[in-house]
Structures are given as C-alpha cells and as structure tokens.
Coordinates of C-alpha atoms in Angstrom, one line a residue:
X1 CA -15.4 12.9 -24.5
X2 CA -13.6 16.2 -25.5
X3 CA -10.7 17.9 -23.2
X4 CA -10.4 21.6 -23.7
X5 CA -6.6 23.0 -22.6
X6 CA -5.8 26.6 -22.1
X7 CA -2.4 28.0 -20.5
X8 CA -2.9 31.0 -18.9
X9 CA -1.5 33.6 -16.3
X10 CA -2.5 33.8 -12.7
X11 CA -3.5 37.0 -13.7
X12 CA -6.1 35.6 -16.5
X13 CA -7.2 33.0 -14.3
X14 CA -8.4 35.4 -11.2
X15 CA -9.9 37.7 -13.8
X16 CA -12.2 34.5 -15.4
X17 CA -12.1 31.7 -12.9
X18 CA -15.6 32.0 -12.4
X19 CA -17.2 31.9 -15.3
X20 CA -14.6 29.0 -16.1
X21 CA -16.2 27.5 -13.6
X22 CA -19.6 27.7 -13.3
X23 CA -19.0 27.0 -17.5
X24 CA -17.4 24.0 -16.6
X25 CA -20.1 23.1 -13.7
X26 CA -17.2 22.8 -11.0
X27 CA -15.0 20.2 -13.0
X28 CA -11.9 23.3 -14.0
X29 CA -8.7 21.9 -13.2
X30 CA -6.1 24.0 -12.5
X31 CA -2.4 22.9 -12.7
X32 CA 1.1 24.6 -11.5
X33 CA 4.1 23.0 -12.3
X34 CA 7.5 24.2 -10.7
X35 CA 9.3 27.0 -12.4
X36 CA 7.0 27.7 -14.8
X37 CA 4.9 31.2 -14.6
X38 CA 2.0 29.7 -16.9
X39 CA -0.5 27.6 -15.6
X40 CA -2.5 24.6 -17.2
X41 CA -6.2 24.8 -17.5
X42 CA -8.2 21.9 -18.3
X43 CA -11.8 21.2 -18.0
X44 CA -13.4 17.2 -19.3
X45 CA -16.0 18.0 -21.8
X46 CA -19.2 15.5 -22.2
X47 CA -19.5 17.3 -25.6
X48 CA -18.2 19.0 -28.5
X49 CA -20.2 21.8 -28.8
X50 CA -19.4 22.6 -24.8
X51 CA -15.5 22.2 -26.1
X52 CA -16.1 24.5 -29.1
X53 CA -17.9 27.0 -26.7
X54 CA -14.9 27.5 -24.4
X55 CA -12.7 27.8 -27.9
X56 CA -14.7 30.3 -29.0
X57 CA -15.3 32.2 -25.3
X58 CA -11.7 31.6 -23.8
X59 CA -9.5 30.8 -26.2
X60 CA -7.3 27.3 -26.3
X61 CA -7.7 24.2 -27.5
X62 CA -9.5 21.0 -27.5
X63 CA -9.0 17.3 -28.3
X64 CA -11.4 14.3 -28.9
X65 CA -10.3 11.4 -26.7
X66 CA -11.1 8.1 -28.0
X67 CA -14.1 5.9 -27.3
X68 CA -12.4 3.5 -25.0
X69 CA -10.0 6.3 -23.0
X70 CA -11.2 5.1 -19.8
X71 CA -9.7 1.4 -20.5
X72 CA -6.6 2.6 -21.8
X73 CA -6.5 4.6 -18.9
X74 CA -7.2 2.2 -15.8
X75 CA -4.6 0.3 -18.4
X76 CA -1.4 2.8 -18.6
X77 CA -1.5 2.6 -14.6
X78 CA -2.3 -1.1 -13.8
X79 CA 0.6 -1.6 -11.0
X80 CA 3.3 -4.3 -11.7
X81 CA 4.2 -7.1 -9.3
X82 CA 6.8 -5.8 -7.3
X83 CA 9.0 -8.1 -6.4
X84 CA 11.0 -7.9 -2.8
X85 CA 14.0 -10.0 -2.9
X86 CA 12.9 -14.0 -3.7
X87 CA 10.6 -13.8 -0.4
X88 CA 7.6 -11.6 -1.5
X89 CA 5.5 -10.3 -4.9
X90 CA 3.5 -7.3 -3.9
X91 CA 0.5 -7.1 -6.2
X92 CA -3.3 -4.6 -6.3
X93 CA -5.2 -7.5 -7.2
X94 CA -6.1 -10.3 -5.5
X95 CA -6.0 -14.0 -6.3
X96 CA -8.9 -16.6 -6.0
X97 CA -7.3 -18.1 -3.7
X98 CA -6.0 -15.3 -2.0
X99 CA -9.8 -14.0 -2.0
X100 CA -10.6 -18.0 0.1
X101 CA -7.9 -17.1 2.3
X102 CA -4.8 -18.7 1.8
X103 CA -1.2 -16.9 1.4
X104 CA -0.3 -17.6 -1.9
X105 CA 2.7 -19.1 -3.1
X106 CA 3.7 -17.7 -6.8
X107 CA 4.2 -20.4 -8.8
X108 CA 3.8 -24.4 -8.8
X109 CA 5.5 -26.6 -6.8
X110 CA 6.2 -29.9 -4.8
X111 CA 7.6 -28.9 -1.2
X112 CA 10.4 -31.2 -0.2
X113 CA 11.8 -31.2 3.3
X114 CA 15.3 -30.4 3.4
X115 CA 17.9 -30.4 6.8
X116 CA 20.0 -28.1 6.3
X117 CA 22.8 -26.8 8.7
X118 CA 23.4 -23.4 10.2
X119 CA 26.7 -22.5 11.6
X120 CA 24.4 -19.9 13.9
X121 CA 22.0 -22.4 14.8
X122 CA 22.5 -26.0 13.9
X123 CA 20.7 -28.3 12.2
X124 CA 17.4 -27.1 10.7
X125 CA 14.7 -29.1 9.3
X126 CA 12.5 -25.9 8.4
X127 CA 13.7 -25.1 5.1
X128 CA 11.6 -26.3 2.2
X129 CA 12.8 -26.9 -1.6
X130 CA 10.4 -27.4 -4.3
X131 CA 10.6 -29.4 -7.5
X132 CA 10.0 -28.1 -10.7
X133 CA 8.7 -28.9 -13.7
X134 CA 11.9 -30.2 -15.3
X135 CA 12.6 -32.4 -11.9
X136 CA 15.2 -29.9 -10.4
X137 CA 15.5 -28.9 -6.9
X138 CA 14.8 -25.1 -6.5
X139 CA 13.6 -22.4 -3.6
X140 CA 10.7 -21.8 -2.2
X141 CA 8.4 -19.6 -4.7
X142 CA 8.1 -16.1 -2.7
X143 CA 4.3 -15.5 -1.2
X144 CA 2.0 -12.7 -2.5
X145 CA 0.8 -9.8 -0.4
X146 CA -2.1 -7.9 -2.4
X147 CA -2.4 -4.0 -1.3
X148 CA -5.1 -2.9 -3.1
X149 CA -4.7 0.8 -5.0
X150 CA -5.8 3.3 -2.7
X151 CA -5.9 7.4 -2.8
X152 CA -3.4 8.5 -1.2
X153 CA -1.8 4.9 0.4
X154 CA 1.3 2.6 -0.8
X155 CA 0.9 -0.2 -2.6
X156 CA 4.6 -0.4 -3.1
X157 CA 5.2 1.8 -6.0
X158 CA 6.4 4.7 -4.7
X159 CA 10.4 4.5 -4.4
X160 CA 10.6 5.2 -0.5
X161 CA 8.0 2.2 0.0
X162 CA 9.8 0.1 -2.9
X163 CA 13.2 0.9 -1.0
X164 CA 12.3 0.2 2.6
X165 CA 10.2 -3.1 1.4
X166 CA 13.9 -3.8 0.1
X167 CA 15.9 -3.1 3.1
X168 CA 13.3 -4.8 5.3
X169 CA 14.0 -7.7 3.2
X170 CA 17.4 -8.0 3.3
X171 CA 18.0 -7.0 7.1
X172 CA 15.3 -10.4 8.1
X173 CA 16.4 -12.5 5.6
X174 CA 18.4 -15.0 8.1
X175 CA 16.5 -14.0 10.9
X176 CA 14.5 -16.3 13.0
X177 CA 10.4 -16.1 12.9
X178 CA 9.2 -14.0 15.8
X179 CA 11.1 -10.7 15.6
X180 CA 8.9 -7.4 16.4
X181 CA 8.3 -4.5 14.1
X182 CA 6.7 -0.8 14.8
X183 CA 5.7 0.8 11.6
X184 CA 5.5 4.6 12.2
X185 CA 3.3 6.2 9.5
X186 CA 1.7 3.0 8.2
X187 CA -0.6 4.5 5.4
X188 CA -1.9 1.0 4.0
X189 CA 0.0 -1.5 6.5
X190 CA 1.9 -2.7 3.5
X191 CA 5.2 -2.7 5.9
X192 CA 3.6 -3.9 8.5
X193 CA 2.0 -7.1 6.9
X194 CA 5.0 -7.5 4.8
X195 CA 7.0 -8.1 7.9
X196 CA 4.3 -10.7 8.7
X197 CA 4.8 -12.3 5.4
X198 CA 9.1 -12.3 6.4
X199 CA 8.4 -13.9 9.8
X200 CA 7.6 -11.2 12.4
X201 CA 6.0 -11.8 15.2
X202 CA 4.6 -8.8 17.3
X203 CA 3.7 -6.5 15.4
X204 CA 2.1 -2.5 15.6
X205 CA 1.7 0.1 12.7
X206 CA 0.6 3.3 13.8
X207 CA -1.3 6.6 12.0
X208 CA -2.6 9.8 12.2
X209 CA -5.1 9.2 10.1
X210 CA -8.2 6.8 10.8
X211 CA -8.9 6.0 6.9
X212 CA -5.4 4.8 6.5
X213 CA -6.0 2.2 9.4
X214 CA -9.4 1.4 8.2
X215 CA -7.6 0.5 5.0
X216 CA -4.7 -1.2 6.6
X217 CA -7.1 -3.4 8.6
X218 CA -9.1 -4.2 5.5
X219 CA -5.4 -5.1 3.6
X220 CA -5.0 -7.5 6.9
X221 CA -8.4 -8.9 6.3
X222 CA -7.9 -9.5 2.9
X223 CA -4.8 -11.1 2.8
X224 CA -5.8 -13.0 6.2
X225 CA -2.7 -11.5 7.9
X226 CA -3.6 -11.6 12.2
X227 CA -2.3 -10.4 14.8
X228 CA -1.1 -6.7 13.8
X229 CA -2.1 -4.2 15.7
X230 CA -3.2 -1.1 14.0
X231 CA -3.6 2.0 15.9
X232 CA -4.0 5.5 15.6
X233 CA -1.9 7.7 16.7
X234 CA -0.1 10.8 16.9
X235 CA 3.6 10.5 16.1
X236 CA 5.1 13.2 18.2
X237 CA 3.4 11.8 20.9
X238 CA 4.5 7.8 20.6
X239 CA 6.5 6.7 23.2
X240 CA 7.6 2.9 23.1
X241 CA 6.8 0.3 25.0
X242 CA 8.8 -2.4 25.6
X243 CA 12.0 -3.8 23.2
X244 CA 11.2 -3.6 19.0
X245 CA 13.9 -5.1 16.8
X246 CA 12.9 -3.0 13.9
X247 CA 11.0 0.9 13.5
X248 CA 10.2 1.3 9.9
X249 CA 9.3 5.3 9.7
X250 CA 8.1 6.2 6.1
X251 CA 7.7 9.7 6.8
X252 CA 9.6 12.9 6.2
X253 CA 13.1 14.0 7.0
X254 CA 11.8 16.8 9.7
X255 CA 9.3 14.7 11.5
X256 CA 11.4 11.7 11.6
X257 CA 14.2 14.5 13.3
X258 CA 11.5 15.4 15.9
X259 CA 11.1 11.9 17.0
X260 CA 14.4 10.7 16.8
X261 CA 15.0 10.5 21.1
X262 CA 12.3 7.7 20.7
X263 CA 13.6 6.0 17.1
X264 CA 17.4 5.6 18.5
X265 CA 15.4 3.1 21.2
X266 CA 15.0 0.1 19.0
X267 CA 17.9 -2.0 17.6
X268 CA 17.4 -1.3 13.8
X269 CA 16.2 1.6 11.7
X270 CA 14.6 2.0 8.3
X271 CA 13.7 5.3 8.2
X272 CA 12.3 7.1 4.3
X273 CA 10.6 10.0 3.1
X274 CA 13.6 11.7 3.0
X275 CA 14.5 14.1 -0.2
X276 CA 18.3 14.0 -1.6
X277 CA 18.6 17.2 -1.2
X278 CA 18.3 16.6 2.5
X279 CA 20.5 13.6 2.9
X280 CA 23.6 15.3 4.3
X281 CA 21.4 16.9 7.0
X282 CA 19.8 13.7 7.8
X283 CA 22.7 11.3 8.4
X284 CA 24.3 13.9 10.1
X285 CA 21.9 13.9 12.9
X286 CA 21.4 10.4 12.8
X287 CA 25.7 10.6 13.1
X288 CA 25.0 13.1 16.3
X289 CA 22.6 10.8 18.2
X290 CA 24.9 7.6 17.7
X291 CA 23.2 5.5 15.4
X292 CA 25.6 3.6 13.3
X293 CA 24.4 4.1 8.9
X294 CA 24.1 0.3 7.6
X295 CA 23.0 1.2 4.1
X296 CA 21.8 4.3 2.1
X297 CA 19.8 3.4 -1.2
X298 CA 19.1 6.2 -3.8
X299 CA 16.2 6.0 -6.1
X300 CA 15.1 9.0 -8.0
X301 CA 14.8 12.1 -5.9
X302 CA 14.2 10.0 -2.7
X303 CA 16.3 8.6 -0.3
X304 CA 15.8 5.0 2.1
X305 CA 18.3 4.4 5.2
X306 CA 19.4 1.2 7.6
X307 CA 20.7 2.3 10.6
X308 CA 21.9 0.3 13.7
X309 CA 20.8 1.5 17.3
X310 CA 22.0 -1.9 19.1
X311 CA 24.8 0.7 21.1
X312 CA 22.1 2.4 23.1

C-alpha cells in the first residue's frame, strides 16, 4: 500500500479534481485545516506504479506504508479504560463474561457484608467490602460498562462525555438507588446506562437520530442493562413529564439555550458541548434563568457544567 500527498490551492484542485478523481476511482480525500490557504490531497494507492503515475501527472509525493499498517493502525486508536471515579471502567470491548451477561466487577474479590452508619440515613447493611489478595479489607472493585466504538457515537473519549461521566459521578455518589435521569442527545446511551450502573432508577435517553438509538439499545443489550427507555425525539420539541432529578444534555451551547425553559424544570443539570470560547455567554444565561453553577470543569477546548435548579 502506497499514499500519494499533494498540497494544493483551491484553485488547483477545481481545475483537476476530476481527473484526480476518476484517477483515484472515487477514493481522493480532500483536507482543510483552519487557517491555512493550502489544502491536503491524498489518495490510498493499491500500487506503486498507480503512486508513481500521480507523481509523474500531478505532482507530490508518495510513501510506502508498511505491511502490517492496518494493525498498527486499529492499534494507535485502541480506546483505554476510562475510569469514572472508583464506581465505573468504561471500556469498547467486551468481556466473556460480560458477553454471558453478567455486570462485571474489575478485579477479584471476596464480598464481605459491612453495617455501616449514615448520619443521613442510619444504619446500613448494603455496603460491601472485599478482601484482597494480601487479606486486607478494601472497596468494592467499580463495574464495567462496554460501549462499543461506533462512527460518530461516545464511547467516553471525547472530553465533554469524559467530563459529564465525571460529574454524574460525583453528584450520585451518596445518593440512594432509584433516582431518575433524562439524557438529552444520547448518541450511544453511554450516560444513560452509566446512570444505571450508579443506581438510577427510571430512566429515558432521547435522539434525533434513529441509528444512535439503535446503537444505544444494542449497548443496553449487550451489557444487559433494562429498563431505559430509548426514544427518538426531537429536542426543541421535548417537553417533561413528570419530576427528573437529573438532565444530562451533551449537546451544543445554542441548542442547549433554546431549551433551557424546559432544562431549569429538573433539580440538577449537567449540561456539555459547550466551547470555551462560549463559556461566559453560557453561564450567563444559565445566571439569568436562576439556576445556581455547582461546578465548571475545563478540559481542552470544551467545557462540562453542574448546575442546581432545586429553587424552581
């Protein structure tokens, strides 16, 4: 395999783009970056002598990939575990036993009973501490959720999925099973189930698109997650029913603006997709309409926010 690279002018490109691509047999790619006036032309060749003809006819260069390219490449972007707080590792591959159906626990472990007291709640009997290997109490290994890589869905990787995972995380940490969740813009469900995996109870994650909630239902399936009801929807048009503790919108700052009258009806926020460069704007109108900022989190170009609506 041979990869022939030309930058070129918008100018070139309109005057040759279709003998580059009938040359090419449809596989030109074509690549702007921001700022720059040049643009990146690259077509996969099966052959040398199709490289060295586009060399010769065009101009550029060409490189000879190595044998095994496609493994290093599935390799450079093999997904880490991400881990969410000591409750949850978020992983694209599935376990055996995760394939037969059971939540896994990371790690192994002997489950003790433990009472333990609450100063909220009283005595409790529910937690669980494990023994390890060197005969030591310890916590609870966190379970696994496995979202599958998908075009164009989260797995977790993406820093306003990475960040609201977070803040989910941290707001339910304390928080009795059976709380509710709406997750606006669900994509692959990976919100939704995680709130599953944190103790939720009712549960709805909603989408424009049908392929994202085929995929989210397939991600329940597979990691044998019920009761979640994935819908589609359109956004501008959801209107609430009944009390949710939590909206998680991963969307963008305008649209979440546009539904904000219906947001501000839940107790808690955690609302990304929003760009740094629009943060002051953002908590500005979430300042307007009441809601009281928890938490901001930065990562990259990207902003994540907890808000409280319990005022309203």
């Amino acid at each position: 395999m041979h990869q022939w690279r030309k930058l070129a002018h918008p100018r070139w490109l309109s005057a040759h783009e279709n003998v580059l691509q009938t040359r090419a047999r449809g596989r030109l790619v074509i690549i702007s970056r921001p700022g720059r006036k040049r643009l990146q032309l690259e077509i996969a060749c099966t052959s040398r002598n199709l490289a060295r003809k586009l060399i010769e006819e065009f101009g550029g260069r060409a490189e000879k990939w190595p044998r095994d390219w496609l493994k290093r490449f599935a390799d450079l972007h093999k997904s880490k575990r991400l881990k969410i707080g000591k409750r949850l590792l978020i992983s694209t591959a599935a376990s055996s036993r995760a394939k037969r159906g059971t939540p896994k626990r990371v790690g192994r472990s002997r489950q003790l009973p433990c009472v333990t007291h609450h100063p909220a709640r009283g005595p409790s009997s529910s937690a669980r501490l494990r023994m390890t290997s060197s005969g030591r109490l310890d916590a609870r290994p966190p379970l696994l959720l496995v979202i599958p890589a998908s075009a164009a869905f989260g797995t977790g990787g993406h820093a306003t999925t990475a960040m609201s995972l977070r803040l989910l995380e941290r707001l339910t940490r304390k928080w009795e099973k059976g709380w509710s969740l709406a997750d606006l813009g669900t994509g692959s469900g990976i919100l939704a189930l995680a709130s599953k995996r944190f103790g939720a109870g009712r549960v709805i994650g909603i989408d424009i698109d049908p392929k994202a909630i085929s995929i989210a239902k397939a991600n329940a399936r597979l990691n044998k997650i019920d009761n979640v009801d994935f819908r589609l929807g359109d956004l501008r048009k959801w209107k609430p029913t009944g009390a949710r503790d939590i909206v998680a919108a991963n969307l963008y700052s305008e649209l979440l603006i546009a539904i904000m009258p219906e947001l501000k009806r839940c107790t808690w926020l955690i609302l990304s997709g929003v760009l740094r460069t629009q943060e002051n704007k953002f908590l500005r109108v979430l300042r307007r309409n009441n809601i009281e900022i928890a938490n901001v989190k930065r990562r990259g170009k990207w902003i994540a926010v907890l808000a409280n609506c319990s005022d309203h």
